[in-house]
Amino acid sequence: MNNAKKKGSSVERVLQIVEMLAKSQRPMSVSDLAEALDIPIPSMYRLLEQLQNLGFIQLDLPGKVVCGKRTYQLAIDLWQNNHFKTERLAILQQLSAQIGETVGIAIMQDLDVVYVDRVLSDWPLQIYLPAGSHIPVWASASGKLLLAQLPTDKCERIIDKMSIHALTTNTQTDKNQLLQTIAKTRDTQIGIDNEEFIPGMVACAVLIPNGDQQAFATVFTHGPTVKKSLEELLSHVPLLQEAANELSVVFNQDSL
C-alpha cells in the first residue's frame, strides 16, 4: 500500500488515457502515452485496442492516438447535462435580447461545427438549426474562426484534404480562396458566413477565451438578410465579445 509506483486499476488507467488525450493539443504516440502514464507498452497497446473497439479513441493516418467519436459525444452530453448550462443559457438569452437575433455556442468536431447551445430570437420566421446540429466547417462562421486558430501549415493540410461542395451560390469552394479567408479571419479574429451555408442567412462569430489554452468554442449569431445585413450583424461584435468573456468565466467554473 505504501509503494509509490503501485499501479492503478484497469478502469483508472483507461480514464487516465482518455483524460490525457482530451487535454493534449496534438495526437500522441503509444510510447508517449505509455511513458507519461507509467504504463508498460504491451499493456498500453491492449488498453488502446479495447478503447478503439469501443469508439473512445482512434488512430490518425500516421498511427498516433486521438479521441474517438464516442469521447466527443460524451463531452457534448456532459455539456448539455451539467448544472452550469442554466448559467450559459442566461448569458445567451441576455445577448439575444440585446441584439435581437438568434445566438449560440459552437465547437468543432471532426470537420463539422456543432451547435451545443442555442437561444432563438423572437423573429417569427426561424431557421431550424437546434442544439446538436452539425454544420460543414468550411461554410460556417464559427468553423472558419476555429480553423484559423490552428497552425497555418496544419490548417492548409486539412483544407487540402477536405471534400468541399457548394451549399449556396456564395459557398467558397475554391480552396485557395478559402485559405485566404481563413488568413483574414486569423487577423480579425471574427468569423463570417455571408450566405455560404443557407441562402438568405448571414452569421458572425467570436472566440470564447480559454485562458492560456487554445480556444475551443465560439459565440455566434445568425439571422435572415431580410431583417439584418451582414454589416449590421457585425456591428454587434462588441456585445458578442462581452458575452464570450462572461462565458469564459463559466467555462473555468466547469473545469473546477
PDB file of C-alpha atoms in Angstrom:
ATOM      1  CA  MET A   1       0.000   0.000   0.000  1.00  0.00           C
ATOM      2  CA  ASN A   2       2.974   2.324   0.579  1.00  0.00           C
ATOM      3  CA  ASN A   3       4.546   1.635  -2.813  1.00  0.00           C
ATOM      4  CA  ALA A   4       4.533   4.930  -4.736  1.00  0.00           C
ATOM      5  CA  LYS A   5       4.794   3.018  -8.020  1.00  0.00           C
ATOM      6  CA  LYS A   6       1.703   0.957  -7.281  1.00  0.00           C
ATOM      7  CA  LYS A   7      -0.337   0.775 -10.475  1.00  0.00           C
ATOM      8  CA  GLY A   8      -3.949   1.834 -10.647  1.00  0.00           C
ATOM      9  CA  SER A   9      -6.794  -0.392 -11.688  1.00  0.00           C
ATOM     10  CA  SER A  10      -7.567  -1.019 -15.360  1.00  0.00           C
ATOM     11  CA  VAL A  11     -10.533   1.346 -15.043  1.00  0.00           C
ATOM     12  CA  GLU A  12      -8.298   4.105 -13.669  1.00  0.00           C
ATOM     13  CA  ARG A  13      -5.759   3.555 -16.446  1.00  0.00           C
ATOM     14  CA  VAL A  14      -8.442   3.752 -19.133  1.00  0.00           C
ATOM     15  CA  LEU A  15      -9.779   7.005 -17.688  1.00  0.00           C
ATOM     16  CA  GLN A  16      -6.259   8.428 -17.462  1.00  0.00           C
ATOM     17  CA  ILE A  17      -5.678   7.635 -21.144  1.00  0.00           C
ATOM     18  CA  VAL A  18      -8.899   9.338 -22.254  1.00  0.00           C
ATOM     19  CA  GLU A  19      -8.205  12.310 -19.969  1.00  0.00           C
ATOM     20  CA  MET A  20      -4.678  12.774 -21.318  1.00  0.00           C
ATOM     21  CA  LEU A  21      -5.832  12.585 -24.938  1.00  0.00           C
ATOM     22  CA  ALA A  22      -8.617  15.071 -24.229  1.00  0.00           C
ATOM     23  CA  LYS A  23      -6.117  17.557 -22.782  1.00  0.00           C
ATOM     24  CA  SER A  24      -3.427  17.055 -25.452  1.00  0.00           C
ATOM     25  CA  GLN A  25      -3.155  19.721 -28.151  1.00  0.00           C
ATOM     26  CA  ARG A  26      -1.902  17.125 -30.660  1.00  0.00           C
ATOM     27  CA  PRO A  27      -2.136  13.375 -31.361  1.00  0.00           C
ATOM     28  CA  MET A  28       0.057  11.236 -29.083  1.00  0.00           C
ATOM     29  CA  SER A  29       2.150   8.201 -29.903  1.00  0.00           C
ATOM     30  CA  VAL A  30       1.684   4.959 -27.995  1.00  0.00           C
ATOM     31  CA  SER A  31       5.151   5.306 -26.468  1.00  0.00           C
ATOM     32  CA  ASP A  32       4.438   8.886 -25.329  1.00  0.00           C
ATOM     33  CA  LEU A  33       1.241   7.757 -23.617  1.00  0.00           C
ATOM     34  CA  ALA A  34       2.974   4.790 -22.012  1.00  0.00           C
ATOM     35  CA  GLU A  35       5.782   6.965 -20.671  1.00  0.00           C
ATOM     36  CA  ALA A  36       3.529   9.779 -19.444  1.00  0.00           C
ATOM     37  CA  LEU A  37       1.216   7.398 -17.579  1.00  0.00           C
ATOM     38  CA  ASP A  38       3.925   4.917 -16.499  1.00  0.00           C
ATOM     39  CA  ILE A  39       2.148   2.012 -18.197  1.00  0.00           C
ATOM     40  CA  PRO A  40       4.145  -0.768 -19.905  1.00  0.00           C
ATOM     41  CA  ILE A  41       3.886  -0.534 -23.684  1.00  0.00           C
ATOM     42  CA  PRO A  42       2.314  -4.029 -24.091  1.00  0.00           C
ATOM     43  CA  SER A  43      -0.368  -3.061 -21.548  1.00  0.00           C
ATOM     44  CA  MET A  44      -0.882   0.279 -23.298  1.00  0.00           C
ATOM     45  CA  TYR A  45      -1.468  -1.451 -26.645  1.00  0.00           C
ATOM     46  CA  ARG A  46      -4.012  -3.745 -25.013  1.00  0.00           C
ATOM     47  CA  LEU A  47      -5.893  -0.876 -23.361  1.00  0.00           C
ATOM     48  CA  LEU A  48      -5.863   1.203 -26.544  1.00  0.00           C
ATOM     49  CA  GLU A  49      -7.224  -1.700 -28.560  1.00  0.00           C
ATOM     50  CA  GLN A  50     -10.146  -2.008 -26.129  1.00  0.00           C
ATOM     51  CA  LEU A  51     -10.801   1.744 -26.250  1.00  0.00           C
ATOM     52  CA  GLN A  52     -10.624   1.741 -30.044  1.00  0.00           C
ATOM     53  CA  ASN A  53     -13.096  -1.140 -30.301  1.00  0.00           C
ATOM     54  CA  LEU A  54     -15.482   0.833 -28.078  1.00  0.00           C
ATOM     55  CA  GLY A  55     -15.072   4.024 -30.124  1.00  0.00           C
ATOM     56  CA  PHE A  56     -13.438   6.112 -27.382  1.00  0.00           C
ATOM     57  CA  ILE A  57     -10.124   6.523 -29.234  1.00  0.00           C
ATOM     58  CA  GLN A  58      -8.985   6.252 -32.837  1.00  0.00           C
ATOM     59  CA  LEU A  59      -5.717   6.326 -34.757  1.00  0.00           C
ATOM     60  CA  ASP A  60      -4.850   9.041 -37.250  1.00  0.00           C
ATOM     61  CA  LEU A  61      -3.051   8.339 -40.529  1.00  0.00           C
ATOM     62  CA  PRO A  62       0.474   8.371 -39.001  1.00  0.00           C
ATOM     63  CA  GLY A  63      -0.776   5.902 -36.369  1.00  0.00           C
ATOM     64  CA  LYS A  64      -0.950   8.307 -33.445  1.00  0.00           C
ATOM     65  CA  VAL A  65      -3.777   8.249 -30.924  1.00  0.00           C
ATOM     66  CA  VAL A  66      -6.626  10.773 -30.740  1.00  0.00           C
ATOM     67  CA  CYS A  67     -10.021  10.874 -29.068  1.00  0.00           C
ATOM     68  CA  GLY A  68     -12.752   8.935 -30.856  1.00  0.00           C
ATOM     69  CA  LYS A  69     -16.292   9.944 -31.746  1.00  0.00           C
ATOM     70  CA  ARG A  70     -17.708   8.364 -28.601  1.00  0.00           C
ATOM     71  CA  THR A  71     -15.472  10.542 -26.418  1.00  0.00           C
ATOM     72  CA  TYR A  72     -16.588  13.654 -28.299  1.00  0.00           C
ATOM     73  CA  GLN A  73     -20.229  12.655 -27.893  1.00  0.00           C
ATOM     74  CA  LEU A  74     -19.676  12.050 -24.181  1.00  0.00           C
ATOM     75  CA  ALA A  75     -18.227  15.550 -23.847  1.00  0.00           C
ATOM     76  CA  ILE A  76     -21.243  17.063 -25.598  1.00  0.00           C
ATOM     77  CA  ASP A  77     -23.663  15.018 -23.468  1.00  0.00           C
ATOM     78  CA  LEU A  78     -21.918  16.189 -20.291  1.00  0.00           C
ATOM     79  CA  TRP A  79     -22.024  19.762 -21.555  1.00  0.00           C
ATOM     80  CA  GLN A  80     -25.770  19.517 -22.102  1.00  0.00           C
ATOM     81  CA  ASN A  81     -26.415  17.961 -18.688  1.00  0.00           C
ATOM     82  CA  ASN A  82     -24.149  19.832 -16.304  1.00  0.00           C
ATOM     83  CA  HIS A  83     -25.595  22.365 -13.896  1.00  0.00           C
ATOM     84  CA  PHE A  84     -23.740  25.271 -15.496  1.00  0.00           C
ATOM     85  CA  LYS A  85     -25.950  25.038 -18.586  1.00  0.00           C
ATOM     86  CA  THR A  86     -28.514  27.290 -16.912  1.00  0.00           C
ATOM     87  CA  GLU A  87     -25.893  29.998 -16.438  1.00  0.00           C
ATOM     88  CA  ARG A  88     -24.705  29.677 -20.040  1.00  0.00           C
ATOM     89  CA  LEU A  89     -28.259  29.986 -21.338  1.00  0.00           C
ATOM     90  CA  ALA A  90     -28.903  33.045 -19.160  1.00  0.00           C
ATOM     91  CA  ILE A  91     -25.922  34.792 -20.770  1.00  0.00           C
ATOM     92  CA  LEU A  92     -27.105  33.778 -24.241  1.00  0.00           C
ATOM     93  CA  GLN A  93     -30.664  34.916 -23.571  1.00  0.00           C
ATOM     94  CA  GLN A  94     -29.415  38.333 -22.487  1.00  0.00           C
ATOM     95  CA  LEU A  95     -27.254  38.549 -25.622  1.00  0.00           C
ATOM     96  CA  SER A  96     -30.142  37.539 -27.887  1.00  0.00           C
ATOM     97  CA  ALA A  97     -32.369  40.176 -26.292  1.00  0.00           C
ATOM     98  CA  GLN A  98     -29.673  42.832 -26.762  1.00  0.00           C
ATOM     99  CA  ILE A  99     -29.072  42.198 -30.459  1.00  0.00           C
ATOM    100  CA  GLY A 100     -32.469  40.799 -31.418  1.00  0.00           C
ATOM    101  CA  GLU A 101     -31.030  37.752 -33.168  1.00  0.00           C
ATOM    102  CA  THR A 102     -30.535  34.045 -32.581  1.00  0.00           C
ATOM    103  CA  VAL A 103     -27.277  33.295 -30.726  1.00  0.00           C
ATOM    104  CA  GLY A 104     -25.445  30.220 -29.538  1.00  0.00           C
ATOM    105  CA  ILE A 105     -22.227  28.418 -28.676  1.00  0.00           C
ATOM    106  CA  ALA A 106     -20.399  26.232 -31.189  1.00  0.00           C
ATOM    107  CA  ILE A 107     -17.443  23.845 -31.110  1.00  0.00           C
ATOM    108  CA  MET A 108     -15.649  21.928 -33.836  1.00  0.00           C
ATOM    109  CA  GLN A 109     -15.993  18.142 -34.061  1.00  0.00           C
ATOM    110  CA  ASP A 110     -14.081  16.427 -36.850  1.00  0.00           C
ATOM    111  CA  LEU A 111     -14.867  18.535 -39.962  1.00  0.00           C
ATOM    112  CA  ASP A 112     -18.175  19.842 -38.653  1.00  0.00           C
ATOM    113  CA  VAL A 113     -19.224  22.658 -36.380  1.00  0.00           C
ATOM    114  CA  VAL A 114     -21.636  21.526 -33.670  1.00  0.00           C
ATOM    115  CA  TYR A 115     -24.130  23.842 -32.002  1.00  0.00           C
ATOM    116  CA  VAL A 116     -24.014  22.922 -28.309  1.00  0.00           C
ATOM    117  CA  ASP A 117     -26.236  25.744 -27.014  1.00  0.00           C
ATOM    118  CA  ARG A 118     -28.689  27.949 -28.897  1.00  0.00           C
ATOM    119  CA  VAL A 119     -31.206  30.659 -27.974  1.00  0.00           C
ATOM    120  CA  LEU A 120     -33.725  31.769 -30.598  1.00  0.00           C
ATOM    121  CA  SER A 121     -34.714  35.340 -31.334  1.00  0.00           C
ATOM    122  CA  ASP A 122     -38.373  36.328 -31.211  1.00  0.00           C
ATOM    123  CA  TRP A 123     -38.434  36.752 -35.006  1.00  0.00           C
ATOM    124  CA  PRO A 124     -41.473  34.778 -36.287  1.00  0.00           C
ATOM    125  CA  LEU A 125     -39.567  33.239 -39.221  1.00  0.00           C
ATOM    126  CA  GLN A 126     -36.938  30.863 -37.805  1.00  0.00           C
ATOM    127  CA  ILE A 127     -34.292  28.660 -39.430  1.00  0.00           C
ATOM    128  CA  TYR A 128     -34.475  25.255 -37.753  1.00  0.00           C
ATOM    129  CA  LEU A 129     -30.928  24.558 -36.518  1.00  0.00           C
ATOM    130  CA  PRO A 130     -31.350  23.134 -32.996  1.00  0.00           C
ATOM    131  CA  ALA A 131     -28.578  22.414 -30.485  1.00  0.00           C
ATOM    132  CA  GLY A 132     -26.686  19.385 -31.754  1.00  0.00           C
ATOM    133  CA  SER A 133     -26.857  20.464 -35.398  1.00  0.00           C
ATOM    134  CA  HIS A 134     -23.745  19.737 -37.479  1.00  0.00           C
ATOM    135  CA  ILE A 135     -22.619  22.433 -39.935  1.00  0.00           C
ATOM    136  CA  PRO A 136     -19.822  21.958 -42.531  1.00  0.00           C
ATOM    137  CA  VAL A 137     -16.765  23.693 -41.150  1.00  0.00           C
ATOM    138  CA  TRP A 138     -15.903  25.454 -44.437  1.00  0.00           C
ATOM    139  CA  ALA A 139     -19.319  27.136 -44.680  1.00  0.00           C
ATOM    140  CA  SER A 140     -19.626  28.262 -41.066  1.00  0.00           C
ATOM    141  CA  ALA A 141     -18.551  31.487 -39.374  1.00  0.00           C
ATOM    142  CA  SER A 142     -17.533  29.506 -36.282  1.00  0.00           C
ATOM    143  CA  GLY A 143     -15.834  26.832 -38.376  1.00  0.00           C
ATOM    144  CA  LYS A 144     -13.584  29.233 -40.234  1.00  0.00           C
ATOM    145  CA  LEU A 145     -12.755  31.031 -36.989  1.00  0.00           C
ATOM    146  CA  LEU A 146     -11.785  27.783 -35.232  1.00  0.00           C
ATOM    147  CA  LEU A 147      -9.759  26.643 -38.262  1.00  0.00           C
ATOM    148  CA  ALA A 148      -7.905  29.962 -38.045  1.00  0.00           C
ATOM    149  CA  GLN A 149      -6.690  29.021 -34.545  1.00  0.00           C
ATOM    150  CA  LEU A 150      -4.721  26.065 -35.932  1.00  0.00           C
ATOM    151  CA  PRO A 151      -1.098  26.408 -37.053  1.00  0.00           C
ATOM    152  CA  THR A 152      -1.066  27.654 -40.657  1.00  0.00           C
ATOM    153  CA  ASP A 153       0.594  24.546 -42.081  1.00  0.00           C
ATOM    154  CA  LYS A 154      -1.854  22.229 -40.311  1.00  0.00           C
ATOM    155  CA  CYS A 155      -4.820  24.287 -41.492  1.00  0.00           C
ATOM    156  CA  GLU A 156      -3.523  24.150 -45.073  1.00  0.00           C
ATOM    157  CA  ARG A 157      -3.129  20.362 -44.916  1.00  0.00           C
ATOM    158  CA  ILE A 158      -6.687  19.957 -43.600  1.00  0.00           C
ATOM    159  CA  ILE A 159      -8.179  22.219 -46.284  1.00  0.00           C
ATOM    160  CA  ASP A 160      -6.156  20.432 -48.970  1.00  0.00           C
ATOM    161  CA  LYS A 161      -7.645  17.060 -47.992  1.00  0.00           C
ATOM    162  CA  MET A 162     -11.219  18.238 -47.398  1.00  0.00           C
ATOM    163  CA  SER A 163     -14.002  17.485 -49.835  1.00  0.00           C
ATOM    164  CA  ILE A 164     -15.751  20.834 -50.312  1.00  0.00           C
ATOM    165  CA  HIS A 165     -19.004  21.269 -52.183  1.00  0.00           C
ATOM    166  CA  ALA A 166     -21.307  24.203 -52.790  1.00  0.00           C
ATOM    167  CA  LEU A 167     -24.232  24.665 -50.433  1.00  0.00           C
ATOM    168  CA  THR A 168     -25.228  28.043 -51.882  1.00  0.00           C
ATOM    169  CA  THR A 169     -24.009  30.256 -54.698  1.00  0.00           C
ATOM    170  CA  ASN A 170     -21.804  32.020 -52.103  1.00  0.00           C
ATOM    171  CA  THR A 171     -20.076  28.914 -50.732  1.00  0.00           C
ATOM    172  CA  GLN A 172     -16.314  29.200 -51.126  1.00  0.00           C
ATOM    173  CA  THR A 173     -15.403  26.002 -52.954  1.00  0.00           C
ATOM    174  CA  ASP A 174     -12.039  27.273 -54.227  1.00  0.00           C
ATOM    175  CA  LYS A 175      -9.551  26.092 -51.589  1.00  0.00           C
ATOM    176  CA  ASN A 176      -7.083  28.914 -52.187  1.00  0.00           C
ATOM    177  CA  GLN A 177      -9.865  31.450 -51.734  1.00  0.00           C
ATOM    178  CA  LEU A 178     -10.977  29.680 -48.560  1.00  0.00           C
ATOM    179  CA  LEU A 179      -7.422  29.739 -47.189  1.00  0.00           C
ATOM    180  CA  GLN A 180      -7.235  33.473 -47.902  1.00  0.00           C
ATOM    181  CA  THR A 181     -10.498  33.961 -45.997  1.00  0.00           C
ATOM    182  CA  ILE A 182      -9.150  31.945 -43.061  1.00  0.00           C
ATOM    183  CA  ALA A 183      -5.932  34.013 -43.103  1.00  0.00           C
ATOM    184  CA  LYS A 184      -8.021  37.200 -42.881  1.00  0.00           C
ATOM    185  CA  THR A 185     -10.079  35.620 -40.096  1.00  0.00           C
ATOM    186  CA  ARG A 186      -6.837  34.855 -38.246  1.00  0.00           C
ATOM    187  CA  ASP A 187      -6.079  38.598 -38.313  1.00  0.00           C
ATOM    188  CA  THR A 188      -9.540  39.879 -37.379  1.00  0.00           C
ATOM    189  CA  GLN A 189     -10.490  37.007 -35.019  1.00  0.00           C
ATOM    190  CA  ILE A 190     -14.050  37.354 -36.319  1.00  0.00           C
ATOM    191  CA  GLY A 191     -15.704  34.541 -38.257  1.00  0.00           C
ATOM    192  CA  ILE A 192     -18.123  35.435 -41.051  1.00  0.00           C
ATOM    193  CA  ASP A 193     -20.730  33.489 -43.023  1.00  0.00           C
ATOM    194  CA  ASN A 194     -22.042  35.576 -45.916  1.00  0.00           C
ATOM    195  CA  GLU A 195     -24.913  33.326 -47.054  1.00  0.00           C
ATOM    196  CA  GLU A 196     -22.429  30.469 -47.538  1.00  0.00           C
ATOM    197  CA  PHE A 197     -24.420  27.841 -45.632  1.00  0.00           C
ATOM    198  CA  ILE A 198     -28.051  28.832 -46.192  1.00  0.00           C
ATOM    199  CA  PRO A 199     -29.299  31.342 -48.800  1.00  0.00           C
ATOM    200  CA  GLY A 200     -30.601  34.449 -47.092  1.00  0.00           C
ATOM    201  CA  MET A 201     -28.807  33.794 -43.780  1.00  0.00           C
ATOM    202  CA  VAL A 202     -25.716  35.644 -42.539  1.00  0.00           C
ATOM    203  CA  ALA A 203     -23.691  34.940 -39.415  1.00  0.00           C
ATOM    204  CA  CYS A 204     -20.677  36.036 -37.423  1.00  0.00           C
ATOM    205  CA  ALA A 205     -18.756  34.529 -34.506  1.00  0.00           C
ATOM    206  CA  VAL A 206     -16.117  35.391 -31.912  1.00  0.00           C
ATOM    207  CA  LEU A 207     -13.928  33.151 -29.767  1.00  0.00           C
ATOM    208  CA  ILE A 208     -14.655  32.322 -26.149  1.00  0.00           C
ATOM    209  CA  PRO A 209     -11.335  32.916 -24.323  1.00  0.00           C
ATOM    210  CA  ASN A 210      -9.784  29.816 -22.766  1.00  0.00           C
ATOM    211  CA  GLY A 211      -7.025  31.246 -20.575  1.00  0.00           C
ATOM    212  CA  ASP A 212      -3.589  30.212 -21.794  1.00  0.00           C
ATOM    213  CA  GLN A 213      -5.035  27.332 -23.800  1.00  0.00           C
ATOM    214  CA  GLN A 214      -6.266  27.399 -27.384  1.00  0.00           C
ATOM    215  CA  ALA A 215      -9.888  28.492 -27.700  1.00  0.00           C
ATOM    216  CA  PHE A 216     -12.220  25.601 -28.486  1.00  0.00           C
ATOM    217  CA  ALA A 217     -15.619  27.319 -28.676  1.00  0.00           C
ATOM    218  CA  THR A 218     -17.280  30.371 -30.168  1.00  0.00           C
ATOM    219  CA  VAL A 219     -20.254  32.602 -29.555  1.00  0.00           C
ATOM    220  CA  PHE A 220     -22.162  33.080 -32.796  1.00  0.00           C
ATOM    221  CA  THR A 221     -25.194  34.903 -34.071  1.00  0.00           C
ATOM    222  CA  HIS A 222     -27.097  34.461 -37.296  1.00  0.00           C
ATOM    223  CA  GLY A 223     -30.193  35.880 -38.889  1.00  0.00           C
ATOM    224  CA  PRO A 224     -32.106  36.389 -42.124  1.00  0.00           C
ATOM    225  CA  THR A 225     -30.859  39.044 -44.531  1.00  0.00           C
ATOM    226  CA  VAL A 226     -34.412  40.362 -44.908  1.00  0.00           C
ATOM    227  CA  LYS A 227     -34.092  41.517 -41.317  1.00  0.00           C
ATOM    228  CA  LYS A 228     -30.428  42.466 -40.989  1.00  0.00           C
ATOM    229  CA  SER A 229     -27.453  42.738 -43.358  1.00  0.00           C
ATOM    230  CA  LEU A 230     -24.064  41.205 -42.608  1.00  0.00           C
ATOM    231  CA  GLU A 231     -22.670  44.675 -41.881  1.00  0.00           C
ATOM    232  CA  GLU A 232     -25.463  45.326 -39.388  1.00  0.00           C
ATOM    233  CA  LEU A 233     -24.864  41.942 -37.776  1.00  0.00           C
ATOM    234  CA  LEU A 234     -21.142  42.709 -37.424  1.00  0.00           C
ATOM    235  CA  SER A 235     -21.987  45.879 -35.502  1.00  0.00           C
ATOM    236  CA  HIS A 236     -22.917  43.580 -32.613  1.00  0.00           C
ATOM    237  CA  VAL A 237     -19.420  42.054 -32.339  1.00  0.00           C
ATOM    238  CA  PRO A 238     -18.585  44.045 -29.148  1.00  0.00           C
ATOM    239  CA  LEU A 239     -21.663  42.544 -27.456  1.00  0.00           C
ATOM    240  CA  LEU A 240     -20.662  39.071 -28.661  1.00  0.00           C
ATOM    241  CA  GLN A 241     -17.181  39.580 -27.207  1.00  0.00           C
ATOM    242  CA  GLU A 242     -18.622  40.764 -23.898  1.00  0.00           C
ATOM    243  CA  ALA A 243     -20.778  37.627 -23.701  1.00  0.00           C
ATOM    244  CA  ALA A 244     -17.784  35.492 -24.688  1.00  0.00           C
ATOM    245  CA  ASN A 245     -15.799  36.855 -21.753  1.00  0.00           C
ATOM    246  CA  GLU A 246     -18.671  36.073 -19.380  1.00  0.00           C
ATOM    247  CA  LEU A 247     -18.922  32.548 -20.784  1.00  0.00           C
ATOM    248  CA  SER A 248     -15.185  32.103 -20.307  1.00  0.00           C
ATOM    249  CA  VAL A 249     -15.708  32.549 -16.568  1.00  0.00           C
ATOM    250  CA  VAL A 250     -18.432  29.886 -16.627  1.00  0.00           C
ATOM    251  CA  PHE A 251     -16.138  27.525 -18.539  1.00  0.00           C
ATOM    252  CA  ASN A 252     -13.461  27.969 -15.891  1.00  0.00           C
ATOM    253  CA  GLN A 253     -16.043  27.035 -13.261  1.00  0.00           C
ATOM    254  CA  ASP A 254     -16.873  23.924 -15.331  1.00  0.00           C
ATOM    255  CA  SER A 255     -13.275  22.782 -15.066  1.00  0.00           C
ATOM    256  CA  LEU A 256     -13.033  23.163 -11.273  1.00  0.00           C
TER     257      LEU A 256
END
